[in-house]
Short mmCIF file of C-alpha atoms in Angstrom, two decimals:
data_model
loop_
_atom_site.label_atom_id
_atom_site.label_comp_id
_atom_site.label_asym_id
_atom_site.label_seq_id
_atom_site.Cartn_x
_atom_site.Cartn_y
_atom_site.Cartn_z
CA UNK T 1465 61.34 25.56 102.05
CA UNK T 1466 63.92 24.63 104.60
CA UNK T 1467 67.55 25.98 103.59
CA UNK T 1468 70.99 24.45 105.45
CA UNK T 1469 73.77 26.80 105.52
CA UNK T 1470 77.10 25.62 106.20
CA UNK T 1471 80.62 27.82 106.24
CA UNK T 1472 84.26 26.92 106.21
CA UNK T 1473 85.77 28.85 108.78
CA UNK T 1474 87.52 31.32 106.25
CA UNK T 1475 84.22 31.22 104.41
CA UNK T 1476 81.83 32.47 107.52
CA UNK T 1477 81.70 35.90 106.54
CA UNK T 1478 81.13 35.97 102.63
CA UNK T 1479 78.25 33.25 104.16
CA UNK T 1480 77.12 36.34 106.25
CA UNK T 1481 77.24 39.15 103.47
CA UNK T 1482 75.43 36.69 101.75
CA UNK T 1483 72.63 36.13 104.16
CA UNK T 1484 72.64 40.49 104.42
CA UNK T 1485 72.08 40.75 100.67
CA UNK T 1486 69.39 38.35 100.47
CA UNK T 1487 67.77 38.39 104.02
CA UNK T 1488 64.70 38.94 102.67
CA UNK T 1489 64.22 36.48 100.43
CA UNK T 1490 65.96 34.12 103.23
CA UNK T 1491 62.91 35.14 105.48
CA UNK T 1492 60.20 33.74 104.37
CA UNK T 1493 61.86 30.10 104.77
CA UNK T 1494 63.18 27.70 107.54
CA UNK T 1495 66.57 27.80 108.15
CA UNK T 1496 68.85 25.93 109.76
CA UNK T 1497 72.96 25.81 109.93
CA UNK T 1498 76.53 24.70 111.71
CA UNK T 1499 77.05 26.42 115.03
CA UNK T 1500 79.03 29.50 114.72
CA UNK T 1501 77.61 29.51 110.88
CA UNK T 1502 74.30 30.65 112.27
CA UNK T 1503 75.14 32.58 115.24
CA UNK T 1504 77.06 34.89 113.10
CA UNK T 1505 74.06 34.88 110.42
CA UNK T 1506 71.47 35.56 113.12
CA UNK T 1507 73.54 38.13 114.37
CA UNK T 1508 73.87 40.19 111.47
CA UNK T 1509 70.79 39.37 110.04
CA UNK T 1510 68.31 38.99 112.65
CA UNK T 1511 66.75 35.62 110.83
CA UNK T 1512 65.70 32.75 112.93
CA UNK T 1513 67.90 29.65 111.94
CA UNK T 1514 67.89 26.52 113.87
CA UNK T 1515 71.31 25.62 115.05
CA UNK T 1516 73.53 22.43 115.40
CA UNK T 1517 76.53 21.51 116.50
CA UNK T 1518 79.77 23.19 115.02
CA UNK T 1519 80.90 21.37 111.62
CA UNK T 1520 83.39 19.60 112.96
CA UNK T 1521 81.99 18.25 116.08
CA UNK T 1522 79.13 16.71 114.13
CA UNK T 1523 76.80 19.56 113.22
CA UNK T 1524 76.83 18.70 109.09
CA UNK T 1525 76.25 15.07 109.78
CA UNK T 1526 73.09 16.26 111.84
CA UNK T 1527 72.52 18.46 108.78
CA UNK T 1528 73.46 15.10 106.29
CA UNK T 1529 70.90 13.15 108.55
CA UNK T 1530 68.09 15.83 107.74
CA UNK T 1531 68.76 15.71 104.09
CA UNK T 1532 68.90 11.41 103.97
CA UNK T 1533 65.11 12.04 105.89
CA UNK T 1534 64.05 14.40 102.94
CA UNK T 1535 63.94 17.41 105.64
CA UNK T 1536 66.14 19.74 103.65
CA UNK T 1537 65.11 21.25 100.65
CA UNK T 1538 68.67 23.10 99.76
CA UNK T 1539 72.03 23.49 100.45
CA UNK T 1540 74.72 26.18 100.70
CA UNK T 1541 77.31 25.02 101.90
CA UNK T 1542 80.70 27.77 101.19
CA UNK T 1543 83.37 25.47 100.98
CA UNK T 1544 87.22 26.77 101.22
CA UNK T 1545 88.39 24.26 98.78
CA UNK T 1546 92.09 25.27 98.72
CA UNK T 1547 92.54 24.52 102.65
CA UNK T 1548 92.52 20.57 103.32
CA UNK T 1549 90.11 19.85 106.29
CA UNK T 1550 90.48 17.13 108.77
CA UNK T 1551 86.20 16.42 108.19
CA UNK T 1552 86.47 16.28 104.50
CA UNK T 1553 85.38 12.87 103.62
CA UNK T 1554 82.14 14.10 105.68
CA UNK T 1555 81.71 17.52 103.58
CA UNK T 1556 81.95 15.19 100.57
CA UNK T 1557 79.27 12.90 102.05
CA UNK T 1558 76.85 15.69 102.29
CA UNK T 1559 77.01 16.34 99.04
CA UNK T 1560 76.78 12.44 97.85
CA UNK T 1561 73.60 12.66 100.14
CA UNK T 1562 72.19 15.76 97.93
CA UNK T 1563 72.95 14.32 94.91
CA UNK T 1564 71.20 11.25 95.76
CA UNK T 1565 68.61 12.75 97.55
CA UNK T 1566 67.85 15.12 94.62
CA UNK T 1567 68.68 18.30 96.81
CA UNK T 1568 69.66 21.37 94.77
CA UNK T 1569 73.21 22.38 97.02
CA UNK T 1570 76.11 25.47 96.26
CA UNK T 1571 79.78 25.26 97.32
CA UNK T 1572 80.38 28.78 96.25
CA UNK T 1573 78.88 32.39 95.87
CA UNK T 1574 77.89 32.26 92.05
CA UNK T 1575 75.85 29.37 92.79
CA UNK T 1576 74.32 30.52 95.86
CA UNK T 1577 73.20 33.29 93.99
CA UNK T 1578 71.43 31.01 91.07
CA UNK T 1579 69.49 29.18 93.48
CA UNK T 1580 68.45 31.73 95.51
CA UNK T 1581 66.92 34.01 92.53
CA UNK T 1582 65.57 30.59 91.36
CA UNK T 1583 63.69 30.24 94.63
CA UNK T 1584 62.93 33.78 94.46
CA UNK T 1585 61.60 33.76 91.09
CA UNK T 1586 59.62 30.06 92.08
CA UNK T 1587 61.67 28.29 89.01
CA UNK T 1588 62.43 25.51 92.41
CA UNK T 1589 58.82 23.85 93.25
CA UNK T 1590 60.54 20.44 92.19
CA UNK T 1591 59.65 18.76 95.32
CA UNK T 1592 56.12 18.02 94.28
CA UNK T 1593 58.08 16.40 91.06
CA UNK T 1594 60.79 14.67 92.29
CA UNK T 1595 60.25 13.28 95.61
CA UNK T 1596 56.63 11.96 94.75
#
């Protein structure tokens, strides 16, 4: 399965305990993220994720493009939702593209976490349903 992670700034590091807690379950799929998303991820982690470039230079519409070519199977993407961003007509587009796109996508930790025991668990072969 191939997993986009994507971190406001004052979001990186509950992205990165994340990752910690569930690196092995992260592991045994593709991942890809923002720029200083997955160096910090990698870092801590030691996963191999496929990096872009930083959010706001044009790394999630890279990411957005991947999802509108059915490349991306899910999305967590920790949003800081009390901090206006300059890009946020662009976050919001990513997540019109999963919704269309019928891509399973979190904006915070509790959902992360219901996804990722879902894939864990298998409850999230839906791509042979949906996309057929």
């Amino acid at each position: 399965m191939n997993i986009a992670l994507i971190a406001h700034d004052s979001k990186k590091e509950l992205m990165v305990q994340f990752c910690i807690a569930y690196c092995g379950i992260l592991s045994r799929h593709n991942l890809c993220a923002t720029s200083t998303t997955g160096k910090m991820i990698a870092e801590a982690t030691g996963l191999h994720i496929q990096r872009y470039l930083a959010g706001s230079q044009g790394g999630a519409q890279q990411i957005a493009s991947r999802i509108s070519c059915n490349e991306i199977d899910m999305l967590l993407f920790f949003r800081d939702s009390l901090s206006p961003k300059p890009h946020e007509p662009n976050d919001m587009n990513l997540l019109r593209l999963c919704d269309m796109h019928n891509i399973p996508f979190a904006t915070n930790i509790a959902s992360a976490e219901i996804l990722i025991h879902g894939l864990e668990r298998g409850d999230l072969d839906w791509r042979d349903i949906v996309r057929n």
